[in-house]
Amino acid sequence: MKDSAIQVDGARLANELEELAAISDAEPPAVTRVLYTDADLRARAFLKKRCAAAGLAVREDALGNLFARWMGSTPQAPAIGTGSHTDAIPHSGRYDGTVGVLGGLEALRALRASGFQPRRSLELLMFTSEEPTRFGLGCVGSRALSGATDAKSLAELRDPEGQRLDDVRKAAGFGGDLAQVRLAPDYYAAFVELHIEQGPLLERESVPIGVVTAIAAPAALRVELEGAGGHAGGVLMPDRKDALCAAAEVVLAVEAAARATHGPDTVATTGVCKVHPGAINSIPNKVVLEIDIRDVALAPRDIALKAVKEAVAAVAAKRGIQARVTELNADPPATMAPAVVSAALKACKKRGYEARQMPSRAYHDSLYMARLFPTGMIFIPCRGGVSHRPDEFSSTDAIRMGVEVLAETLAELANT
Amino acid sequence: MKDSAIQVDGARLANELEELAAISDAEPPAVTRVLYTDADLRARAFLKKRCAAAGLAVREDALGNLFARWMGSTPQAPAIGTGSHTDAIPHSGRYDGTVGVLGGLEALRALRASGFQPRRSLELLMFTSEEPTRFGLGCVGSRALSGATDAKSLAELRDPEGQRLDDVRKAAGFGGDLAQVRLAPDYYAAFVELHIEQGPLLERESVPIGVVTAIAAPAALRVELEGAGGHAGGVLMPDRKDALCAAAEVVLAVEAAARATHGPDTVATTGVCKVHPGAINSIPNKVVLEIDIRDVALAPRDIALKAVKEAVAAVAAKRGIQARVTELNADPPATMAPAVVSAALKACKKRGYEARQMPSRAYHDSLYMARLFPTGMIFIPCRGGVSHRPDEFSSTDAIRMGVEVLAETLAELANT
């Protein structure tokens, strides 16, 4: 490490990550924090307390996006933003998103302690619901902030219990006008997100920092299959329209579609399979699948998407089953801003850390921030590339190095 | 209808079935009443009230099996039992089981109103948890009564939340010693259960009554598949061990096994498919399947059972996934007692109703009662053979005719 006035306290950050991990609806080491649940709200309270202790001015918008600002010497100039999310899918790990939020906070504290005086304001941002767990749609907060999805559509989203997002957010204490959530295009001069890689490349190549050049284009489908139920003993095989057997064929078609496309990076996953009525002695009459298809390139992803839709239609026709396919989202990929990529690479050089330019195959709130603002991402390695699992792990040193690069990048962006 | 002193009140019974259907955790017309839930307990309270109003002496055992007795003139003689269950799988119908419970009550009321004097006591029996919804095991009550499953094994059953049956039954108000639940072999001289067919034969042939000769042999498997999870964007296809893709192959193998066996009556169903963690952007790391395989003959069922086990092993080996197969039960078929079959056929003749002798492909508490007592079943038609669905339906007339035959059968058995 070369000399720098900016000193990141890795141990303090590790303690905070541990405290945050304990705010969860799962048995440790698993973490579960679903939008607007008690665990989510307690995590927000924890973060607000830490931000206030760091002397940042905290505000929340009508969706619960949380902003913590360190006022610059030219407060009217567009600010520099950094941040990520603290929500966690069921039984996942403690680093996804949280490293960018608590690491962002640590970067601001380190900058302040170093005597750094920002010209532009520096702002930490915790996005509401990056994970799609509750409403089937990811990046709820950043979609609203960037205007990628309009406030009315978000308000009408329903969770599996049929509750409207608009009602749930109000019950969680977030009132106010959803239409006011969208940010002005000059709100940030740049946005940069620190995140674990969620893939194996950095670890495999022993490179401590990834500077992201593009974010993969995700598409999400919901497939509802409706056949005919009945008693598992009473209906002979030729008379059946078993929705789970149809779903099984779709699940295998999703896997085959990703394997068959020309893009070696195409991945397709059926992550949700809900069976009704879901009793051992009852023929499934309805199954809901949720499917995620993505690639760093748009063309092979869309080939796989088309293949899955065709497979659903073929299975439904063959089995005499009703099928409904809903495209939950199918966004284009995002290119990271050259100015932010340069600032991040310069920061790595200053610190003497090797860096690798790379795409992100996971999506992030930065995908949507990139629609309005020059945006970039900094990746750090995670063990085995594992994420969304309880054994997700990044070392205290790896996180510290990421925060150092983030802090240097923010300093560069704030004063140029 | 020929002359008989026994007058069944079909309208009263229809009203009671409607009242019972309203005690449910599902939106009408669907019915959900799962063991020891509030709906289950309220249904029991409703039944106890009606039994008391009919002058029957009510008792409950340590599992919640409910007995309502009309004392005969020779009370020390083994009694004649009739009954069924009131629990209902999620989103099912209102006739499965309830016709045998409330119909059994109506039969006793009709016999008493006719001036009939039983020599043996007549007893209505409502079995606890015929459906396997909560603990993955069907016929909990009748297994315990017959000694088919010992009290200790039943006590240790766990529901999906990990709660022990023994704790849950006590919390529901059923204390006492589980070891005392088992009945003595001379408790009943005969047992007869009225039930909807849950198949299409009686309706198709326009025959109002089925007299059951044997009950199909059910087998139930739980298959746990454990692969490797991870972020849906971060893990490339060749590196995956997706538990849901493996499960999909098993589901299709279950279907194929039933279709491939030589028994035309073999049916196999995967009714439960639980996916962990169950998020759209997470690769499933674990899936639990529950599989029901049955046939009126033992040999083809066991061929299908073997084929499914082999398929699980092959899929697991191919995909590098851990598989655990638990045989939840695999009981032999039960033959109905000639004396009860004769009494039921004689009752049909007396009433002038055409009857058809037939096997039951669904299992019932009578499967276990038959281990201890001479047992028989009376079937009535249900529309389209549909059961375990909200549109399950038997007409008031069809039910009345079934209760008339039940009452005549009970009279015959009680005094011979």
CSV table of N, CA and C in Angstrom, one decimal, chain B residues 104-175:
chain,number,residue,atom,x,y,z
B,104,GLY,N,-72.8,-39.8,9.3
B,104,GLY,CA,-72.9,-40.8,10.3
B,104,GLY,C,-73.8,-40.4,11.5
B,105,LEU,N,-73.6,-39.1,11.8
B,105,LEU,CA,-74.4,-38.5,12.9
B,105,LEU,C,-75.9,-38.6,12.5
B,106,GLU,N,-76.2,-38.2,11.2
B,106,GLU,CA,-77.6,-38.2,10.7
B,106,GLU,C,-78.1,-39.6,10.7
B,107,ALA,N,-77.3,-40.6,10.4
B,107,ALA,CA,-77.8,-42.0,10.4
B,107,ALA,C,-78.2,-42.4,11.8
B,108,LEU,N,-77.4,-42.0,12.8
B,108,LEU,CA,-77.8,-42.3,14.2
B,108,LEU,C,-79.0,-41.6,14.6
B,109,ARG,N,-79.2,-40.3,14.2
B,109,ARG,CA,-80.4,-39.6,14.5
B,109,ARG,C,-81.6,-40.2,13.9
B,110,ALA,N,-81.5,-40.6,12.6
B,110,ALA,CA,-82.6,-41.3,11.9
B,110,ALA,C,-83.0,-42.6,12.5
B,111,LEU,N,-82.0,-43.4,12.9
B,111,LEU,CA,-82.3,-44.7,13.6
B,111,LEU,C,-83.0,-44.4,14.9
B,112,ARG,N,-82.6,-43.5,15.7
B,112,ARG,CA,-83.2,-43.2,16.9
B,112,ARG,C,-84.7,-42.7,16.7
B,113,ALA,N,-84.9,-41.8,15.7
B,113,ALA,CA,-86.2,-41.3,15.5
B,113,ALA,C,-87.1,-42.4,14.9
B,114,SER,N,-86.6,-43.4,14.3
B,114,SER,CA,-87.4,-44.5,13.8
B,114,SER,C,-87.9,-45.5,14.9
B,115,GLY,N,-87.3,-45.3,16.1
B,115,GLY,CA,-87.7,-46.2,17.2
B,115,GLY,C,-86.8,-47.4,17.3
B,116,PHE,N,-85.8,-47.4,16.5
B,116,PHE,CA,-84.8,-48.5,16.5
B,116,PHE,C,-84.1,-48.6,17.9
B,117,GLN,N,-84.0,-49.9,18.4
B,117,GLN,CA,-83.3,-50.1,19.7
B,117,GLN,C,-82.1,-50.9,19.4
B,118,PRO,N,-80.9,-50.4,19.5
B,118,PRO,CA,-79.7,-51.2,19.2
B,118,PRO,C,-79.3,-52.1,20.3
B,119,ARG,N,-78.9,-53.3,20.0
B,119,ARG,CA,-78.4,-54.2,21.0
B,119,ARG,C,-77.0,-53.8,21.3
B,120,ARG,N,-76.1,-53.8,20.3
B,120,ARG,CA,-74.8,-53.2,20.5
B,120,ARG,C,-74.8,-51.7,20.5
B,121,SER,N,-73.9,-51.1,21.2
B,121,SER,CA,-73.8,-49.6,21.1
B,121,SER,C,-73.4,-49.2,19.7
B,122,LEU,N,-73.9,-48.0,19.3
B,122,LEU,CA,-73.5,-47.5,18.0
B,122,LEU,C,-72.7,-46.2,18.3
B,123,GLU,N,-71.6,-46.1,17.6
B,123,GLU,CA,-70.6,-45.0,18.0
B,123,GLU,C,-70.2,-44.3,16.7
B,124,LEU,N,-70.3,-43.0,16.8
B,124,LEU,CA,-69.7,-42.1,15.7
B,124,LEU,C,-68.3,-41.8,16.1
B,125,LEU,N,-67.4,-41.9,15.1
B,125,LEU,CA,-66.0,-41.6,15.3
B,125,LEU,C,-65.5,-40.6,14.3
B,126,MET,N,-64.9,-39.5,14.8
B,126,MET,CA,-64.3,-38.5,13.9
B,126,MET,C,-62.8,-38.7,14.2
B,127,PHE,N,-62.1,-39.1,13.1
B,127,PHE,CA,-60.6,-39.4,13.2
B,127,PHE,C,-59.8,-38.1,13.1
B,128,THR,N,-58.8,-38.0,13.9
B,128,THR,CA,-57.8,-36.9,13.8
B,128,THR,C,-57.0,-37.0,12.6
B,129,SER,N,-56.9,-36.0,11.8
B,129,SER,CA,-55.9,-35.9,10.7
B,129,SER,C,-55.8,-37.1,9.8
B,130,GLU,N,-56.9,-37.3,9.0
B,130,GLU,CA,-56.8,-38.3,8.0
B,130,GLU,C,-55.9,-37.8,6.9
B,131,GLU,N,-55.9,-36.5,6.7
B,131,GLU,CA,-55.1,-35.8,5.7
B,131,GLU,C,-53.6,-35.7,6.2
B,132,PRO,N,-52.6,-35.8,5.3
B,132,PRO,CA,-51.2,-35.8,5.7
B,132,PRO,C,-50.6,-34.4,5.7
B,133,THR,N,-51.5,-33.3,5.6
B,133,THR,CA,-51.0,-32.0,5.3
B,133,THR,C,-49.9,-31.5,6.3
B,134,ARG,N,-50.3,-31.7,7.6
B,134,ARG,CA,-49.4,-31.0,8.6
B,134,ARG,C,-48.1,-31.8,8.9
B,135,PHE,N,-48.3,-33.1,9.1
B,135,PHE,CA,-47.1,-33.9,9.5
B,135,PHE,C,-46.6,-34.9,8.5
B,136,GLY,N,-47.1,-34.7,7.2
B,136,GLY,CA,-46.6,-35.6,6.1
B,136,GLY,C,-47.0,-37.0,6.2
B,137,LEU,N,-47.9,-37.3,7.1
B,137,LEU,CA,-48.4,-38.7,7.3
B,137,LEU,C,-49.9,-38.6,7.4
B,138,GLY,N,-50.6,-39.4,6.6
B,138,GLY,CA,-52.0,-39.5,6.6
B,138,GLY,C,-52.5,-40.4,7.7
B,139,CYS,N,-53.8,-40.3,8.0
B,139,CYS,CA,-54.5,-41.2,9.0
B,139,CYS,C,-53.8,-41.3,10.3
B,140,VAL,N,-53.4,-40.2,10.8
B,140,VAL,CA,-52.7,-40.1,12.1
B,140,VAL,C,-53.6,-40.8,13.2
B,141,GLY,N,-54.9,-40.4,13.2
B,141,GLY,CA,-55.8,-40.9,14.3
B,141,GLY,C,-56.0,-42.4,14.2
B,142,SER,N,-56.3,-42.9,13.0
B,142,SER,CA,-56.6,-44.3,12.8
B,142,SER,C,-55.4,-45.2,12.9
B,143,ARG,N,-54.2,-44.6,12.6
B,143,ARG,CA,-53.0,-45.4,12.8
B,143,ARG,C,-52.8,-45.6,14.3
B,144,ALA,N,-53.1,-44.6,15.1
B,144,ALA,CA,-52.9,-44.7,16.5
B,144,ALA,C,-53.9,-45.6,17.1
B,145,LEU,N,-55.2,-45.5,16.7
B,145,LEU,CA,-56.3,-46.3,17.2
B,145,LEU,C,-56.0,-47.8,16.9
B,146,SER,N,-55.5,-48.1,15.8
B,146,SER,CA,-55.3,-49.5,15.3
B,146,SER,C,-53.9,-50.0,15.8
B,147,GLY,N,-53.0,-49.1,16.2
B,147,GLY,CA,-51.7,-49.6,16.6
B,147,GLY,C,-50.8,-49.8,15.4
B,148,ALA,N,-51.2,-49.3,14.2
B,148,ALA,CA,-50.4,-49.4,13.0
B,148,ALA,C,-49.1,-48.6,13.1
B,149,THR,N,-49.2,-47.5,13.8
B,149,THR,CA,-48.0,-46.7,14.1
B,149,THR,C,-48.0,-46.5,15.6
B,150,ASP,N,-46.8,-46.7,16.2
B,150,ASP,CA,-46.8,-46.6,17.7
B,150,ASP,C,-46.9,-45.2,18.2
B,151,ALA,N,-47.3,-45.0,19.4
B,151,ALA,CA,-47.6,-43.7,19.9
B,151,ALA,C,-46.3,-42.8,19.9
B,152,LYS,N,-45.2,-43.5,20.2
B,152,LYS,CA,-43.9,-42.7,20.3
B,152,LYS,C,-43.5,-42.1,19.0
B,153,SER,N,-43.7,-42.9,17.9
B,153,SER,CA,-43.3,-42.4,16.5
B,153,SER,C,-44.2,-41.2,16.2
B,154,LEU,N,-45.5,-41.4,16.5
B,154,LEU,CA,-46.5,-40.3,16.2
B,154,LEU,C,-46.1,-39.0,16.9
B,155,ALA,N,-45.7,-39.2,18.2
B,155,ALA,CA,-45.4,-38.0,19.1
B,155,ALA,C,-44.2,-37.2,18.5
B,156,GLU,N,-43.3,-38.0,17.8
B,156,GLU,CA,-42.1,-37.3,17.4
B,156,GLU,C,-42.2,-36.7,15.9
B,157,LEU,N,-43.4,-36.9,15.3
B,157,LEU,CA,-43.5,-36.3,14.0
B,157,LEU,C,-43.4,-34.8,14.1
B,158,ARG,N,-42.8,-34.2,13.0
B,158,ARG,CA,-42.6,-32.8,13.0
B,158,ARG,C,-43.2,-32.1,11.8
B,159,ASP,N,-43.9,-31.0,12.1
B,159,ASP,CA,-44.5,-30.3,10.9
B,159,ASP,C,-43.4,-29.4,10.3
B,160,PRO,N,-43.8,-28.7,9.1
B,160,PRO,CA,-42.7,-28.0,8.4
B,160,PRO,C,-42.0,-26.9,9.2
B,161,GLU,N,-42.7,-26.4,10.3
B,161,GLU,CA,-42.0,-25.5,11.2
B,161,GLU,C,-41.2,-26.1,12.2
B,162,GLY,N,-41.1,-27.5,12.2
B,162,GLY,CA,-40.3,-28.2,13.1
B,162,GLY,C,-40.9,-28.5,14.5
B,163,GLN,N,-42.2,-28.2,14.6
B,163,GLN,CA,-42.9,-28.4,15.8
B,163,GLN,C,-43.3,-29.9,15.9
B,164,ARG,N,-43.1,-30.5,17.1
B,164,ARG,CA,-43.4,-31.9,17.4
B,164,ARG,C,-44.9,-32.1,17.5
B,165,LEU,N,-45.5,-33.2,17.0
B,165,LEU,CA,-46.9,-33.4,17.1
B,165,LEU,C,-47.3,-33.5,18.6
B,166,ASP,N,-46.4,-34.0,19.4
B,166,ASP,CA,-46.8,-34.2,20.8
B,166,ASP,C,-46.9,-32.8,21.5
B,167,ASP,N,-46.1,-31.8,21.1
B,167,ASP,CA,-46.3,-30.5,21.7
B,167,ASP,C,-47.5,-29.8,21.1
B,168,VAL,N,-47.7,-30.0,19.8
B,168,VAL,CA,-48.8,-29.3,19.2
B,168,VAL,C,-50.2,-29.8,19.7
B,169,ARG,N,-50.3,-31.1,19.8
B,169,ARG,CA,-51.6,-31.6,20.3
B,169,ARG,C,-51.9,-31.2,21.7
B,170,LYS,N,-50.8,-31.1,22.6
B,170,LYS,CA,-51.0,-30.6,23.9
B,170,LYS,C,-51.5,-29.1,23.9
B,171,ALA,N,-50.8,-28.3,23.1
B,171,ALA,CA,-51.1,-26.9,23.0
B,171,ALA,C,-52.6,-26.7,22.5
B,172,ALA,N,-53.0,-27.7,21.7
B,172,ALA,CA,-54.4,-27.6,21.2
B,172,ALA,C,-55.4,-28.1,22.2
B,173,GLY,N,-54.9,-28.6,23.3
B,173,GLY,CA,-55.9,-29.0,24.4
B,173,GLY,C,-56.0,-30.5,24.6
B,174,PHE,N,-55.2,-31.3,23.8
B,174,PHE,CA,-55.4,-32.7,23.9
B,174,PHE,C,-54.2,-33.3,24.8
B,175,GLY,N,-54.4,-33.4,26.0
B,175,GLY,CA,-53.4,-33.9,26.9
B,175,GLY,C,-53.6,-35.4,27.0
